[in-house]
Coordinates of C-alpha atoms in Angstrom, one line a residue:
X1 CA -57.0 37.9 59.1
X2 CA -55.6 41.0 57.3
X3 CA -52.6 40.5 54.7
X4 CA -49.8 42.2 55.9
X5 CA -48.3 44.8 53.6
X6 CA -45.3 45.1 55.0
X7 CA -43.8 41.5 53.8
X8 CA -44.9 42.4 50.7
X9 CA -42.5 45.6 50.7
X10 CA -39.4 43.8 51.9
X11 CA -40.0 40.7 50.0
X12 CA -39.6 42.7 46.2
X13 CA -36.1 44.1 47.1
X14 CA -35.2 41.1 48.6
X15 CA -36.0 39.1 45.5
X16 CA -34.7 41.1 42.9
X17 CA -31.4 41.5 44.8
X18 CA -31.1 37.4 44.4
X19 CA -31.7 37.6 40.9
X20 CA -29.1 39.9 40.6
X21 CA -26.6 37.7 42.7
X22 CA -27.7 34.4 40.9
X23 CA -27.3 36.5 37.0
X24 CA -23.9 37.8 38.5
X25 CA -22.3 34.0 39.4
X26 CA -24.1 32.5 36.0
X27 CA -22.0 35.0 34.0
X28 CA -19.2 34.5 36.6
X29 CA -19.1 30.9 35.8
X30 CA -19.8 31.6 32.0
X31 CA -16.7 33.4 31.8
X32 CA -14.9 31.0 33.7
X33 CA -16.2 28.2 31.4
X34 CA -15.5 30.4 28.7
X35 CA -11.6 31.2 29.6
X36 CA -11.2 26.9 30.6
X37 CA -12.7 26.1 27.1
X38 CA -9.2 27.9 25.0
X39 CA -6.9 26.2 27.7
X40 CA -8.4 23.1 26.8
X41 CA -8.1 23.6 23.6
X42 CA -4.2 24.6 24.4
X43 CA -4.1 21.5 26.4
X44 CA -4.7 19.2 23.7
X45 CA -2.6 20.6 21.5
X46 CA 0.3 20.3 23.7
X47 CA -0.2 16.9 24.2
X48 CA -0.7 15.8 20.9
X49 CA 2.6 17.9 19.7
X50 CA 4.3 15.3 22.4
X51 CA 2.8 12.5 21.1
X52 CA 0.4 11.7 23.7
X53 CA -3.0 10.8 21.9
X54 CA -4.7 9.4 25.2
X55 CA -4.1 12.7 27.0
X56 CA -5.2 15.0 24.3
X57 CA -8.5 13.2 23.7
X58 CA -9.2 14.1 26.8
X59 CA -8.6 17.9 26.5
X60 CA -10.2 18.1 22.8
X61 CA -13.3 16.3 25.0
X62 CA -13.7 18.4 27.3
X63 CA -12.8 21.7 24.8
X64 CA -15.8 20.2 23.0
X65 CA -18.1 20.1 25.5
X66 CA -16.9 23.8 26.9
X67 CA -17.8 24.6 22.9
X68 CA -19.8 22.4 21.4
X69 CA -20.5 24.8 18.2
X70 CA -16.9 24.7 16.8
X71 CA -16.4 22.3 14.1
X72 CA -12.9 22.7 14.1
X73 CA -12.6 20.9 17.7
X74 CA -14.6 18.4 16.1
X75 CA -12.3 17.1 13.3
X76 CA -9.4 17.4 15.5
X77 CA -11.1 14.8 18.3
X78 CA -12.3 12.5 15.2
X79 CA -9.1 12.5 13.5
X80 CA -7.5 11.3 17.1
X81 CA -10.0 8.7 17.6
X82 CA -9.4 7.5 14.2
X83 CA -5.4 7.4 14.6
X84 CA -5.5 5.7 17.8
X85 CA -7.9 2.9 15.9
X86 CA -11.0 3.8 17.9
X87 CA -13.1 4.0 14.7
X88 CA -16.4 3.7 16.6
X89 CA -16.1 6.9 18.2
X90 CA -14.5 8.5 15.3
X91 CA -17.4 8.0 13.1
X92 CA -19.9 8.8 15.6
X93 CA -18.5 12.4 15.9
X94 CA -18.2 13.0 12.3
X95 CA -21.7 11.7 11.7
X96 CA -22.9 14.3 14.7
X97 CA -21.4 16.7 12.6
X98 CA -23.3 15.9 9.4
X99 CA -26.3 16.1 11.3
X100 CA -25.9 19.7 12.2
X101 CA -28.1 22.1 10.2
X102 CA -25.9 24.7 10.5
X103 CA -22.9 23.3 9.4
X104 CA -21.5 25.0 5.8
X105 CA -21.3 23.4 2.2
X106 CA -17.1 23.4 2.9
X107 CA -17.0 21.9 6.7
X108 CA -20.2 19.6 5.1
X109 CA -17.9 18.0 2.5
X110 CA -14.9 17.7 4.8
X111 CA -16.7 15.6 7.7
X112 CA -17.9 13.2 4.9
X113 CA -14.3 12.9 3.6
X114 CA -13.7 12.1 7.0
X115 CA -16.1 9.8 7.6
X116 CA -14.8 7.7 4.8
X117 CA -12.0 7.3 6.0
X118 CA -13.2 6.3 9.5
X119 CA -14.6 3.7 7.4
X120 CA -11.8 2.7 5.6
X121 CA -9.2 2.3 8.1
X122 CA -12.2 0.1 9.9
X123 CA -12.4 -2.3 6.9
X124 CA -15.7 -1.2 6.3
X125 CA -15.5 -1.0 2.7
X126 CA -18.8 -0.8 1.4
X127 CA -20.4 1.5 3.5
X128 CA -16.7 3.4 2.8
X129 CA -17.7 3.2 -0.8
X130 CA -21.3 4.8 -0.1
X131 CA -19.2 7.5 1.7
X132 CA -16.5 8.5 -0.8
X133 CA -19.6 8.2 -3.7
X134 CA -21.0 11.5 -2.0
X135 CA -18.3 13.2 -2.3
X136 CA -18.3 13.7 -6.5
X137 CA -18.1 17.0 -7.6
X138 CA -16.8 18.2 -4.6
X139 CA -13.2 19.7 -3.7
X140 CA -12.4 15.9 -2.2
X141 CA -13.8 14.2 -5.8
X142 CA -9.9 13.5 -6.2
X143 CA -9.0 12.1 -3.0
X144 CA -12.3 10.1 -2.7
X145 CA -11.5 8.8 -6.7
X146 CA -8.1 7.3 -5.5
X147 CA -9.8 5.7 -2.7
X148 CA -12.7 4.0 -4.6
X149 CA -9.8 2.5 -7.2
X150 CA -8.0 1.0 -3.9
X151 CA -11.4 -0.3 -2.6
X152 CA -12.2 -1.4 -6.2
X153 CA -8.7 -3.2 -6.3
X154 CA -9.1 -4.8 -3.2
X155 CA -12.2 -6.6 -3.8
X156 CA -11.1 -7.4 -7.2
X157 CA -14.1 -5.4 -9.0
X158 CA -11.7 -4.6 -12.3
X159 CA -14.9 -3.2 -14.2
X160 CA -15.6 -0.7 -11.6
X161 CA -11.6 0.0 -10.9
X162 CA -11.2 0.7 -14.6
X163 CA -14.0 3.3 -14.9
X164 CA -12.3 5.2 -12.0
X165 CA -9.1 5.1 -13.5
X166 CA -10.0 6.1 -16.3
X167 CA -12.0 8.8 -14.6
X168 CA -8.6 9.7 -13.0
X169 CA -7.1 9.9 -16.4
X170 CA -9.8 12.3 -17.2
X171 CA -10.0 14.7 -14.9
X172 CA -5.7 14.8 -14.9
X173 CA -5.4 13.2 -11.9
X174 CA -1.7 11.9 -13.2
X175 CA -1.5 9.0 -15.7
X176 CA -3.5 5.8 -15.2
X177 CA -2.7 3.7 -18.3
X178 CA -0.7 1.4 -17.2
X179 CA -3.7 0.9 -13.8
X180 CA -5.7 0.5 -16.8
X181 CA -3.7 -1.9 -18.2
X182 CA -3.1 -4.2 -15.3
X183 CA -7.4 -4.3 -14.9
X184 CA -8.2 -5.3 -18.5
X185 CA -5.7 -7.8 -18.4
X186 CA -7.5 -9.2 -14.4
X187 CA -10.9 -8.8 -16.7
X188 CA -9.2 -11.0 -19.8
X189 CA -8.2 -14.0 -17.4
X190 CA -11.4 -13.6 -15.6
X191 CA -13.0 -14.0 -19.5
X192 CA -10.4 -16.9 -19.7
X193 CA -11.4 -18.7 -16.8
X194 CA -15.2 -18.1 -17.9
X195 CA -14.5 -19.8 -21.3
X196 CA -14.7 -16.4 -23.3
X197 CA -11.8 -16.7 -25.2
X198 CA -13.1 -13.4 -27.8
X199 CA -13.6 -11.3 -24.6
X200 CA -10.1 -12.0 -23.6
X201 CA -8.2 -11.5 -26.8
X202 CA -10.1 -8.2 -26.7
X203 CA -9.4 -7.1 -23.5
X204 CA -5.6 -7.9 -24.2
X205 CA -5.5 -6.3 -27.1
X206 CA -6.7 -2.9 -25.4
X207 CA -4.2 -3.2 -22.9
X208 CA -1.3 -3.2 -25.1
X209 CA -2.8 -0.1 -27.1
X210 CA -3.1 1.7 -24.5
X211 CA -0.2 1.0 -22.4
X212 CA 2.3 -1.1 -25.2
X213 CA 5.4 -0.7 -21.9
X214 CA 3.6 -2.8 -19.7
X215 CA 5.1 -6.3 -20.5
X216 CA 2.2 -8.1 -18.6
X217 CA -0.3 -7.7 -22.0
X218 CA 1.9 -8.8 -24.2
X219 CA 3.3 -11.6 -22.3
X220 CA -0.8 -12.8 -21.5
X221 CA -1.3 -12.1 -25.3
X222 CA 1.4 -14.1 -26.2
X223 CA -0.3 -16.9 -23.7
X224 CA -3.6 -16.8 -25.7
X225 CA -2.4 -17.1 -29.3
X226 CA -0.2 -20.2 -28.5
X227 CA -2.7 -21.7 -26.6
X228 CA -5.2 -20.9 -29.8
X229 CA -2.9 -22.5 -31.6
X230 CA -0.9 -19.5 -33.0
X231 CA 2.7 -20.3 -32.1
X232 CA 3.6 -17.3 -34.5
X233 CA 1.3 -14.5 -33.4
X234 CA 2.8 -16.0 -29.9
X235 CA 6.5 -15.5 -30.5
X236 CA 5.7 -12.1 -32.6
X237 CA 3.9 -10.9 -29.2
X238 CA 7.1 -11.6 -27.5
X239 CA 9.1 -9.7 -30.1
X240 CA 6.7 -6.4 -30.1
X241 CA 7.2 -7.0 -26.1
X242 CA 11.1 -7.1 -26.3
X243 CA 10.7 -3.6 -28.1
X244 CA 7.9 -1.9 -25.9
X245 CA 9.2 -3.8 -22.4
X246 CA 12.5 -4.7 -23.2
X247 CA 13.6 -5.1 -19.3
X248 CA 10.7 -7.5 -18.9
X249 CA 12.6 -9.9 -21.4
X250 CA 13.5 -12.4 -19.1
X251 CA 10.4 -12.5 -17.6
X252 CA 9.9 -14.0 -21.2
X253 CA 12.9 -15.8 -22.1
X254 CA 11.7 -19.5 -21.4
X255 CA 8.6 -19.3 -23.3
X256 CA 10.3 -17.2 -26.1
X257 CA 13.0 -20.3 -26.3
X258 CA 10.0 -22.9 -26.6
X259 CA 8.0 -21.1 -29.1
X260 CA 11.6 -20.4 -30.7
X261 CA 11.7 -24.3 -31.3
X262 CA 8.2 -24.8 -32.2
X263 CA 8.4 -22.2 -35.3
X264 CA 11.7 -23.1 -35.8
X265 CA 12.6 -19.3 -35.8
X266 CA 15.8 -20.0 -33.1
X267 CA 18.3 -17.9 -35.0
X268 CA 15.9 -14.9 -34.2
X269 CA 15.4 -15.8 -30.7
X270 CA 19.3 -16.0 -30.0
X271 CA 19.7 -12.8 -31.7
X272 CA 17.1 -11.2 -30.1
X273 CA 18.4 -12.7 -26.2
X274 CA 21.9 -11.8 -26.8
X275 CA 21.5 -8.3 -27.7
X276 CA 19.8 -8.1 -24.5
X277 CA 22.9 -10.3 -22.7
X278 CA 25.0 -7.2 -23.9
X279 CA 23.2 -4.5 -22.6
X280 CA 22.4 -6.2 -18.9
X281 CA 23.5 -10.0 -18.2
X282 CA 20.5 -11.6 -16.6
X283 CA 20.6 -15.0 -15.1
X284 CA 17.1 -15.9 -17.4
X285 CA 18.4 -14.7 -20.5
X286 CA 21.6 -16.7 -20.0
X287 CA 19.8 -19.7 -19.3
X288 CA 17.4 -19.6 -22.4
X289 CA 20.8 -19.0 -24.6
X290 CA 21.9 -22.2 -22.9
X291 CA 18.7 -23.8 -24.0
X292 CA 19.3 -22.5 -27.4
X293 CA 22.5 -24.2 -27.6
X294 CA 23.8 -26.3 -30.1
X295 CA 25.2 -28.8 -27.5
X296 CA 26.6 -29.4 -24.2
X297 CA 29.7 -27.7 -24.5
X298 CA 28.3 -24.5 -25.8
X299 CA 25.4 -24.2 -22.9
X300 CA 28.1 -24.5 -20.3
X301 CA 30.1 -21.8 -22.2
X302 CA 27.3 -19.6 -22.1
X303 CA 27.1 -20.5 -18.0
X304 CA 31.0 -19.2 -18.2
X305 CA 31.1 -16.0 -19.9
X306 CA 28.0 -15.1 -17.5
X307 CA 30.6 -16.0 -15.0
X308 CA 33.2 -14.0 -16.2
X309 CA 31.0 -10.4 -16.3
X310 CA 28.8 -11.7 -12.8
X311 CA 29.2 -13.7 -10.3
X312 CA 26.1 -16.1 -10.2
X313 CA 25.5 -18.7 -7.3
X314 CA 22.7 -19.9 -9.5
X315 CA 24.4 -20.2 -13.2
X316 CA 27.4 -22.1 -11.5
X317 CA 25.2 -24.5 -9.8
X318 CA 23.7 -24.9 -13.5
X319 CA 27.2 -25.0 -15.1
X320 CA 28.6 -27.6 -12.2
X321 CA 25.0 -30.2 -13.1
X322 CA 26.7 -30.7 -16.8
X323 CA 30.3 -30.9 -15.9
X324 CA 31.5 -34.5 -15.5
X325 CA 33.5 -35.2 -12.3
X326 CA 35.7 -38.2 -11.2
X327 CA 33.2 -39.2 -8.1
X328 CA 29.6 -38.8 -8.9
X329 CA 28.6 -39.6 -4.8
X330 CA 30.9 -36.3 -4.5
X331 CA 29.2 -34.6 -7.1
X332 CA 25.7 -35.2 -5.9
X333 CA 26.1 -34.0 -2.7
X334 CA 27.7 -30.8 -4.2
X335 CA 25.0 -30.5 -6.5
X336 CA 22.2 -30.9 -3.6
X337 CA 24.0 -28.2 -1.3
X338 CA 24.2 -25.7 -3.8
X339 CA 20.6 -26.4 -5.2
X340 CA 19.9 -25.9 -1.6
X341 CA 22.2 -22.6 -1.3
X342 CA 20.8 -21.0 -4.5
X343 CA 17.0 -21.6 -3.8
X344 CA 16.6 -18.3 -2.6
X345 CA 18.4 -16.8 -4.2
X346 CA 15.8 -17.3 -7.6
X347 CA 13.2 -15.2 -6.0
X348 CA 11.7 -12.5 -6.8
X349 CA 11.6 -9.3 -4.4
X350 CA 9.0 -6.6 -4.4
X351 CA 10.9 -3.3 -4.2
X352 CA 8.5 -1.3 -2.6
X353 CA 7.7 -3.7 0.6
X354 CA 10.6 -6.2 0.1
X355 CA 8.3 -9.1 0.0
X356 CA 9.9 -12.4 -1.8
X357 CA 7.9 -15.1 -3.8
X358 CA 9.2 -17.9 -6.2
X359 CA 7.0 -16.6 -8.7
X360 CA 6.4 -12.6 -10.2
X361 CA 3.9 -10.7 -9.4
X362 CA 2.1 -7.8 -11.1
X363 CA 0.6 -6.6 -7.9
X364 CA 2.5 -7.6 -5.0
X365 CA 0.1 -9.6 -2.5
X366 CA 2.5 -7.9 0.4
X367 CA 1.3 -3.8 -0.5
X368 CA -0.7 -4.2 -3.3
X369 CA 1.9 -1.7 -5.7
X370 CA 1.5 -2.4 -9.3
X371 CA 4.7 -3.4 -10.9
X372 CA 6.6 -3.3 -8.0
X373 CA 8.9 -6.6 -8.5
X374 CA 11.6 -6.4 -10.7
X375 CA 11.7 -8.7 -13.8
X376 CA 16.0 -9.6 -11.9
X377 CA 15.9 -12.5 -9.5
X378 CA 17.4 -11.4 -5.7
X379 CA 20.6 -12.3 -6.8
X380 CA 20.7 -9.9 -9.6
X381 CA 19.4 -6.7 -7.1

């Protein structure tokens, strides 16, 4: 059977015509995709200027997969997923990002930033710490600096939060001393607890060098000589502390009125708490000059000339326990309602988060802020 030529002939225009159809609709639907990938883009936007995170995933999603080489669409969708709390997806897009060859030294550092955060808003704190650790010497070493010190804090390593703020302090990040401070003085009760009385002292006496205004060294230095057996470095402790920290005084107004007694120093204790009394009444330092009374009659004066410059819920429950009354049935039930009434009013209230305690804090348990309670009770705010 002969091959016939003629097929042959038609079948070459024929073919190339379809190529030429099937090239034209691929670069028909290329610009198509091309001109849907911006709108997307657009799209998302819009949405997330409106506050609709849900919706602009979605656009960001499919803008991604219209461009899949632009980095920028990248951090946008991970930052979303990591605001809405899906950290899962969040880090899986940043980490597809550092696994791009082509990505620059800039875009390189910025998707690890990002990644430690993924990993930080998920809790994930060690493998954020492996994160943020990459990060030195690049244009994030601040940022990723603060971060360690928080993660540091929060697991209570005070070795390794000290070395980063004193890195901070180093490279000018702001001051740090009194961070510092507050983590020798975590390391010195650690030492305490551990039986390593030298290793505390030294620790203590480092954190009043270098920060002598916070009143939490010398109040824990204080602590250590008396219970050393130093009831005179104790109380001279106090003293430095009144002239360093003087707001912090009655913070240290009951133990300053029982070494007071036990060096038998009063006189300079009074005159020391009164010529804080004149500056700023305070319900502690009121109290301890009641304490430091010669008798009865004087500690409920003291109660009364507080009275007199500030109304005090708490002093006149004091002054009202040592005042005789005709009925003491009547008295006791006054007493107990007004014990009752001014309980809470002796707390202590962070001013950063508002959270109360019965006891002070140097770092508030509610949002971790150093020296964020006042050394004033919630009555005196």
């Amino acid at each position: 059977m002969e091959f016939d030529l003629t097929w042959l002939l038609w079948g070459l225009p024929l073919a190339f015509g379809l190529g030429w159809v099937a090239s034209r609709l691929d670069l028909r639907q290329w610009r198509i995709e091309s001109r849907q990938a911006p709108k997307a883009y657009f799209r998302g936007l819009n949405h997330l200027l409106n506050e609709q995170q849900d919706q602009a995933i979605d656009a960001f999603i499919e803008a991604v997969q219209g461009d899949p080489d632009t980095a920028e669409l990248h951090f946008a969708l991970g930052n979303l997923f990591r605001r809405r709390g899906d950290y899962d997806r969040a880090v899986r897009v940043h980490e597809h990002l550092l696994a791009r060859d082509d990505l620059g030294r800039k875009d390189r550092d910025r998707a690890q930033h990002a990644l430690a955060l993924d990993f930080l808003k998920a809790g994930l704190l060690d493998r954020a710490e492996s994160a943020l650790l990459k990060l030195q010497g690049s244009a994030f070493e601040g940022e990723s600096l603060l971060a360690l010190l928080a993660i540091y804090e929060r697991s209570r390593d005070w070795p390794q939060a000290k070395a980063i703020a004193l890195r901070l302090d180093e490279v000018e990040q702001g001051s740090f001393a009194t961070r510092i401070a507050h983590h020798l003085c975590e390391e010195a009760e650690q030492a305490l607890r551990a039986g390593d009385t030298s290793t505390a002292r030294e620790h203590l006496e480092e954190a009043v060098r270098r920060a002598p205004q916070v009143a939490r060294g010398w109040m824990a230095l204080s602590a250590l000589k008396a219970q050393s057996g130093d009831p005179g470095g104790a109380f001279d402790a106090l003293t430095r502390l009144a002239t360093h920290a003087p707001q912090a005084l009655p913070l240290a107004a009951a133990t300053l009125v029982e070494l007071a007694r036990q060096t038998d120093r009063r006189d300079e204790a009074v005159r020391l708490l009164e010529a804080f009394d004149t500056r700023a009444p305070s319900i502690d330092i009121t109290e301890a000059l009641a304490q430091l009374a010669g008798n009865p009659a004087q500690a409920r004066e003291r109660y009364l000339r507080h009275l007199e410059r500030e109304k005090s819920l708490v002093l006149a429950t004091h002054w009202l326990a040592d005042e005789p009354l005709s009925d003491p049935l009547a008295k006791q039930r006054v007493q107990a309602a007004l014990d009752q009434a001014s309980a809470p009013l002796r707390r202590y209230r962070c001013a950063a988060c508002g959270f109360e305690a019965r006891q002070h804090f140097w770092h508030c348990p509610g949002c971790q802020a150093w020296d964020s309670y006042p050394a004033r009770r919630v009555e005196e705010i």
